[in-house]
Coordinates of C-alpha atoms in Angstrom, one line a residue:
G114 CA -0.6 70.9 116.4
T115 CA 2.0 73.3 117.5
S116 CA 2.2 76.8 116.2
L117 CA 4.8 79.6 116.6
L118 CA 3.9 83.2 116.6
L119 CA 6.9 85.4 115.7
I120 CA 6.8 89.1 116.0
S121 CA 10.0 90.6 114.7
H122 CA 11.4 93.9 113.6
E123 CA 14.4 92.1 112.0
P124 CA 13.3 91.0 108.5
D125 CA 16.5 89.1 107.9
L126 CA 16.2 87.0 111.0
A127 CA 12.4 86.5 110.5
A128 CA 13.1 85.2 106.9
L129 CA 15.3 82.4 108.3
V130 CA 12.5 81.2 110.6
M131 CA 9.8 81.6 108.0
D132 CA 11.8 79.9 105.2
K133 CA 9.3 77.8 103.2
K134 CA 11.9 75.2 102.6
C135 CA 12.0 74.4 106.3
T136 CA 8.4 75.0 107.3
Q137 CA 5.0 74.5 105.7
N138 CA 1.8 76.3 105.9
N139 CA 3.5 79.6 106.9
A140 CA 1.5 82.8 107.0
T141 CA 3.0 86.2 107.0
V142 CA 1.2 89.3 108.2
T143 CA 2.7 92.6 107.3
L144 CA 1.7 95.7 109.3
L145 CA 1.1 98.7 107.0
P146 CA 0.6 102.4 107.8
P147 CA -3.0 103.7 107.9
P148 CA -4.5 104.5 104.5
H149 CA -4.0 108.2 104.9
R150 CA -0.3 107.6 105.5
Q151 CA -0.1 105.4 102.4
S152 CA -1.7 108.1 100.3
S153 CA 0.6 110.6 101.7
N154 CA 3.6 108.4 100.8
I155 CA 2.3 108.1 97.2
A156 CA 1.7 111.8 96.9
N157 CA 5.2 112.4 98.1
G158 CA 6.6 110.1 95.4
S159 CA 7.5 107.4 97.9
G160 CA 5.9 104.2 96.7
N161 CA 7.6 102.1 99.4
K162 CA 5.0 100.4 101.5
N163 CA 7.5 100.0 104.3
D164 CA 8.3 103.7 104.5
D165 CA 8.1 104.5 108.2
N166 CA 6.0 107.7 108.2
M167 CA 4.2 106.9 111.5
A168 CA 4.2 109.3 114.4
A169 CA 6.9 108.9 116.9
P170 CA 5.9 106.9 120.0
N171 CA 5.2 108.7 123.3
L172 CA 8.4 108.3 125.3
F173 CA 7.1 110.2 128.4
G174 CA 8.2 108.4 131.5
I175 CA 11.5 107.0 130.3
N176 CA 13.5 109.3 132.7
A177 CA 13.2 110.0 136.4
W178 CA 12.0 113.6 135.9
H179 CA 9.0 112.5 133.9
R180 CA 8.1 109.9 136.4
F181 CA 8.5 112.4 139.3
A182 CA 6.3 115.0 137.6
E183 CA 3.7 112.3 136.8
Q184 CA 3.6 111.1 140.4
L185 CA 3.6 114.6 141.8
A186 CA 0.6 115.6 139.7
D187 CA -1.2 112.4 140.7
Y188 CA -0.5 112.7 144.4
V189 CA -1.5 116.4 144.6
M190 CA -4.4 116.8 142.1
W191 CA -6.3 113.6 143.2
S192 CA -5.6 114.3 146.9
I193 CA -6.9 117.9 147.0
P194 CA -10.6 117.0 147.0
L195 CA -10.1 114.3 149.6
I196 CA -8.0 116.5 151.9
G197 CA -10.1 119.6 151.3
L198 CA -13.5 118.1 152.1
T199 CA -12.1 116.2 155.1
F200 CA -10.7 119.3 156.7
I201 CA -13.8 121.3 155.9
A202 CA -15.9 118.8 157.8
C203 CA -13.4 118.5 160.6
G204 CA -12.7 122.2 160.9
L205 CA -16.4 123.0 161.0
A206 CA -17.2 120.3 163.6
I207 CA -14.3 121.2 165.9
S208 CA -14.8 125.0 165.6
M209 CA -18.5 124.8 166.2
L210 CA -18.1 122.5 169.2
S211 CA -15.4 124.6 170.7
A212 CA -17.3 127.9 170.1
D213 CA -20.5 126.4 171.6
I214 CA -18.7 125.2 174.7
L215 CA -17.1 128.6 175.2
Q216 CA -20.4 130.4 174.6
R217 CA -22.1 128.3 177.3
I218 CA -19.4 128.9 179.9
D219 CA -20.4 131.7 182.3
V220 CA -18.2 132.3 185.3
T221 CA -20.1 135.4 186.5
E222 CA -22.2 133.8 189.1
P223 CA -19.4 131.7 190.6
V224 CA -17.3 134.8 190.9
I225 CA -20.1 136.8 192.5
E226 CA -20.5 134.0 195.1
I227 CA -16.8 134.2 195.8
V228 CA -17.1 137.9 196.2
D229 CA -19.9 137.4 198.8
K230 CA -17.8 134.9 200.7
E231 CA -14.4 136.5 200.6
V232 CA -14.8 140.3 199.9
K233 CA -17.5 141.0 202.4
P234 CA -15.5 139.8 205.4
L235 CA -12.4 141.5 204.0
L236 CA -14.3 144.9 203.9
K237 CA -15.4 144.4 207.5
L238 CA -11.8 143.6 208.4
I239 CA -10.5 146.8 206.7
T240 CA -13.2 149.3 207.7
G241 CA -14.2 147.7 211.0
Q242 CA -17.9 147.9 210.0
E243 CA -20.3 145.5 208.5
S244 CA -20.7 146.1 204.8
N245 CA -24.2 147.2 204.0
A246 CA -26.3 146.1 201.0
M247 CA -25.5 149.2 198.9
T248 CA -21.8 148.7 199.2
M249 CA -22.0 145.0 198.2
M250 CA -24.2 145.9 195.3
M251 CA -21.7 148.4 194.1
V252 CA -18.9 145.9 194.5
K253 CA -20.9 143.3 192.5
M254 CA -21.7 145.7 189.8
K255 CA -18.0 146.6 189.4
V256 CA -17.0 142.9 189.3
R257 CA -19.7 142.1 186.7
S258 CA -18.4 145.1 184.6
M259 CA -14.9 143.8 184.8
L260 CA -15.9 140.3 183.9
N261 CA -18.0 141.5 180.9
T262 CA -14.9 143.4 179.7
V263 CA -12.3 140.7 180.2
L264 CA -14.2 137.5 179.4
P265 CA -15.1 138.0 175.7
D266 CA -11.5 138.7 174.8
A267 CA -10.3 135.8 176.9
K268 CA -12.8 133.5 175.2
A269 CA -11.7 134.7 171.8
N270 CA -8.0 134.2 172.7
L271 CA -8.7 130.7 174.0
F272 CA -10.7 129.8 171.0
A273 CA -8.0 131.0 168.5
I274 CA -5.1 129.4 170.4
G275 CA -7.0 126.1 170.8
M276 CA -7.8 125.9 167.0
A277 CA -4.2 126.8 166.1
K278 CA -2.5 124.4 168.5
L279 CA -5.0 121.6 167.7
F280 CA -4.7 121.7 164.0
V281 CA -1.1 122.8 163.5
L282 CA 0.5 120.5 166.1
E283 CA -1.8 117.5 166.0
I284 CA -4.8 117.1 163.8
G285 CA -3.5 118.6 160.6
P286 CA -0.4 116.3 160.2
L287 CA -2.0 113.2 161.6
L288 CA -5.3 113.4 159.7
T289 CA -3.5 114.1 156.5
A290 CA -1.1 111.2 157.0
L291 CA -3.9 108.8 157.7
L292 CA -5.7 109.8 154.6
L293 CA -2.5 109.5 152.5
C294 CA -1.9 106.0 153.9
G295 CA -4.7 104.9 151.6
R296 CA -4.4 107.5 148.9
I297 CA -0.6 107.5 148.3
G298 CA 0.5 104.4 150.2
G299 CA -2.2 102.1 148.8
S300 CA -1.8 103.4 145.3
Y301 CA 2.0 102.9 145.3
A302 CA 1.7 99.5 146.9
G303 CA -0.8 98.4 144.3
K304 CA 1.4 99.7 141.5
V305 CA 4.6 97.9 142.7
A306 CA 2.7 94.8 143.6
T307 CA 1.2 94.6 140.1
M308 CA 4.7 95.1 138.6
Q309 CA 5.9 92.3 140.8
A310 CA 3.1 90.0 139.9
T311 CA 3.6 90.6 136.2
S312 CA 7.4 90.2 136.3
Q313 CA 7.9 93.8 135.3
N314 CA 10.5 94.3 138.0
K315 CA 12.4 91.3 136.7
L316 CA 12.3 92.8 133.2
L317 CA 13.7 96.0 134.6
Q318 CA 16.5 94.1 136.2
T319 CA 17.1 92.2 132.9
L320 CA 17.5 95.6 131.2
G321 CA 20.0 96.7 133.8
I322 CA 17.7 99.1 135.6
N323 CA 17.3 99.2 139.4
P324 CA 13.5 98.7 140.1
Q325 CA 13.8 100.8 143.3
L326 CA 15.3 103.7 141.4
W327 CA 12.7 103.3 138.7
T328 CA 9.6 103.5 140.9
F329 CA 10.5 104.3 144.5
M330 CA 12.8 107.3 144.3
P331 CA 10.6 109.4 142.0
S332 CA 7.5 108.5 144.0
L333 CA 9.3 109.3 147.3
A334 CA 10.5 112.7 146.0
A335 CA 7.0 113.5 144.8
A336 CA 5.4 112.4 148.1
L337 CA 7.9 114.5 150.1
I338 CA 6.6 117.6 148.3
A339 CA 2.9 116.6 148.1
S340 CA 2.5 115.7 151.8
P341 CA 3.6 119.0 153.4
L342 CA 1.6 121.0 150.8
L343 CA -1.5 119.0 151.4
T344 CA -1.0 119.3 155.2
V345 CA -0.6 123.0 155.0
M346 CA -3.6 123.3 152.7
G347 CA -5.9 121.3 155.0
T348 CA -4.7 123.1 158.2
T349 CA -5.2 126.5 156.5
I350 CA -8.8 125.5 155.5
A351 CA -9.6 124.4 159.1
L352 CA -8.2 127.6 160.6
W353 CA -10.0 129.8 158.1
L354 CA -13.3 128.1 158.9
G355 CA -12.6 128.7 162.6
G356 CA -12.4 132.5 161.9
I357 CA -15.9 132.3 160.3
V358 CA -17.6 130.1 162.9
G359 CA -16.2 131.8 166.0
P360 CA -17.7 135.3 165.4
N361 CA -21.1 133.7 164.4
Y362 CA -21.2 132.2 167.9
G363 CA -20.2 135.6 169.5
I364 CA -16.6 134.5 170.1
G365 CA -14.5 137.5 169.2
S366 CA -14.1 138.9 165.7
L367 CA -12.3 137.8 162.5
E368 CA -9.6 140.4 163.1
S369 CA -8.9 139.3 166.7
Y370 CA -9.0 135.7 165.7
T371 CA -6.5 136.2 162.9
R372 CA -4.2 138.1 165.2
Y373 CA -4.3 135.4 168.0
V374 CA -3.8 132.6 165.4
Q375 CA -0.8 134.2 163.9
T376 CA 0.7 134.7 167.4
A377 CA 0.1 131.0 168.3
V378 CA 1.3 129.6 164.9
F379 CA 4.4 131.8 164.6
P380 CA 5.7 132.4 168.1
T381 CA 9.1 133.9 168.6
L382 CA 12.0 131.5 168.4
R383 CA 13.6 131.6 171.8
L384 CA 17.1 131.6 170.5
R385 CA 19.7 134.2 171.5
G386 CA 20.5 135.1 167.9
V387 CA 16.9 135.7 167.1
E388 CA 16.4 137.7 170.2
T389 CA 19.5 139.8 169.3
W390 CA 18.0 140.5 165.9
Q391 CA 14.6 141.5 167.3
Q392 CA 16.1 143.8 169.9
D393 CA 18.4 145.6 167.3
G394 CA 17.1 144.8 163.9
D395 CA 19.3 147.3 162.2
W396 CA 22.5 146.1 164.0
F397 CA 24.4 145.7 160.7
F398 CA 23.9 149.2 159.5
L399 CA 24.7 150.7 162.9
S400 CA 27.9 148.6 163.1
L401 CA 29.2 150.1 159.9
N402 CA 30.0 153.2 161.9
N403 CA 32.0 151.1 164.3
T404 CA 33.8 148.4 162.4
G405 CA 35.2 146.9 165.6
N406 CA 31.8 145.6 166.6
V407 CA 30.9 144.0 163.2
W408 CA 32.2 140.5 164.0
T409 CA 30.9 140.7 167.5
N410 CA 27.4 141.4 166.2
V411 CA 27.7 138.7 163.6
L412 CA 28.7 136.2 166.3
D413 CA 25.7 137.3 168.4
M414 CA 23.4 136.8 165.5
L415 CA 24.8 133.2 164.9
D416 CA 24.3 132.2 168.5
L417 CA 21.8 129.3 168.3
R418 CA 21.6 128.6 172.0
C419 CA 18.4 129.1 173.9
T420 CA 17.8 132.2 175.9
W421 CA 17.4 130.1 179.1
S422 CA 20.0 127.4 178.5
D423 CA 23.5 126.9 177.2
S424 CA 22.6 123.4 176.0
Y425 CA 22.4 122.8 172.2
V426 CA 20.0 119.9 172.9
D427 CA 17.5 122.4 174.3
A428 CA 18.1 124.6 171.2
L429 CA 17.4 121.7 168.9
V430 CA 14.2 120.9 170.8
E431 CA 13.2 124.5 170.5
V432 CA 13.7 124.6 166.8
A433 CA 12.1 121.1 166.2
T434 CA 9.0 122.0 168.2
W435 CA 8.5 125.5 166.6
P436 CA 4.9 125.0 165.3
P437 CA 5.5 125.6 161.5
F438 CA 8.7 123.4 161.5
F439 CA 6.9 120.9 163.8
L440 CA 4.1 120.5 161.2
L441 CA 6.5 120.1 158.3
L442 CA 8.7 117.7 160.2
K443 CA 5.7 115.5 161.1
S444 CA 4.2 115.5 157.6
T445 CA 7.6 114.6 156.1
L446 CA 8.4 111.8 158.4
F447 CA 4.8 110.4 158.2
I448 CA 4.9 110.2 154.4
M449 CA 8.4 108.6 154.5
V450 CA 7.0 105.9 156.8
I451 CA 4.0 105.4 154.4
L452 CA 6.2 105.0 151.3
V453 CA 8.7 102.7 152.9
V454 CA 6.0 100.4 154.2
A455 CA 4.3 100.3 150.8
E456 CA 7.6 99.5 149.1
A457 CA 8.5 96.8 151.6
A458 CA 5.0 95.2 151.5
A459 CA 5.0 94.9 147.7
R460 CA 8.7 94.4 146.9
L461 CA 9.7 91.8 149.5
R462 CA 7.3 89.2 148.1
P463 CA 9.1 87.8 145.0
N464 CA 6.5 85.1 144.1
L465 CA 3.6 87.5 144.2
T466 CA 0.5 86.6 142.0
P467 CA -2.1 89.0 140.7
R468 CA -4.7 87.7 143.2
D469 CA -2.4 88.7 146.1
V470 CA -2.3 92.4 145.0
P471 CA -5.4 93.4 147.1
N472 CA -3.8 91.8 150.2
V473 CA -0.6 93.8 149.6
I474 CA -2.6 97.0 149.5
T475 CA -4.6 96.2 152.6
S476 CA -1.5 95.2 154.6
S477 CA 0.4 98.3 153.4
V478 CA -2.4 100.7 154.5
V479 CA -3.0 99.1 157.9
I480 CA 0.7 98.8 158.8
A481 CA 1.5 102.3 157.7
S482 CA -1.5 103.7 159.6
L483 CA -0.4 102.0 162.8
L484 CA 3.2 103.2 162.4
V485 CA 2.0 106.7 161.8
I486 CA 0.0 106.7 165.0
I487 CA 3.1 105.3 166.9
A488 CA 5.3 108.0 165.3
D489 CA 2.7 110.7 166.3
W490 CA 3.1 109.4 169.9
G491 CA 6.8 109.9 169.6
F492 CA 6.3 113.5 168.4
S493 CA 4.1 114.1 171.4
Q494 CA 7.0 113.0 173.6
L495 CA 9.3 115.4 171.8
W496 CA 6.8 118.2 172.4
L497 CA 6.8 117.5 176.1
L498 CA 10.6 118.2 176.1
R499 CA 9.8 121.8 175.2
K500 CA 10.3 124.2 178.1

């Protein structure tokens, strides 16, 4: 036979459908509050079984702020172990390999051979006499002493600059983005694909809600905050491990490593306004005594042209490739690519079925990873424009 299951919160309308004069063998199920709620109603003098004394439903997620907060917590908290452990392994591996290479490099003997070939004839040319063994021994001792003084600091400087440039400019943003292709991009693609396969997006449209505004915008806002934070966290972990590994291999000290890293990560912006500020940091207070120079000093401070060029294109390249901004710019663009690919992979398939959801996740992760690598190549071309 045929049966009709009616679930209704409108008793008057339900009574019309369940009228015994029109139908036979009807069964009515009434949902009552739990026993402790019923006893509470009786104790309060309310004998009405339909008294709605139930707890209010959880409405978290009905507005964009709730969904943004939920996505931000999800993207950050579940990604911290992944990013942290990955950068611990990567930072240890690269710092140990770099320190080991620098430790094995010894230029003393090649330099001594050059001294034998070049300095000995030069001494003969200057003095007019053949250099004896004692003179050459003294020269070699002096050269060895100079090398022993200069090389350790040079190796420490090279190690710190290499770690800073490698992780801040390249490995940090790229590795984080590739990890987030699966963590954030795959998660978002699976969520939207599931909604698409179960007609939840059509339901949102029926209710007059834009599905993109419901899911994409809060997720994108959360990802734009999470990605730079995770990139900075991973890069900081790797650089911190470099400061521990280097001294253990005899490459400098923690203090010198920290100083060189800070210099490499935060170089001076080569803009005329910044140079003016550094040359005369208290210009404003000095100009109070000479009000005629106030606006001149202000205009000098606002001069955003490079110190070597009048072109604003060069100034834009200088700012865009400043290491901290370069890192944030790459991480922001990478996560935008990841979310847009995930949105397109899931949303642009109207007749999606639940069995197709894994394929959507796979295609989203693979395509986003390839586009991130291509975008990274584009950023490398931007870096080559830096003078």
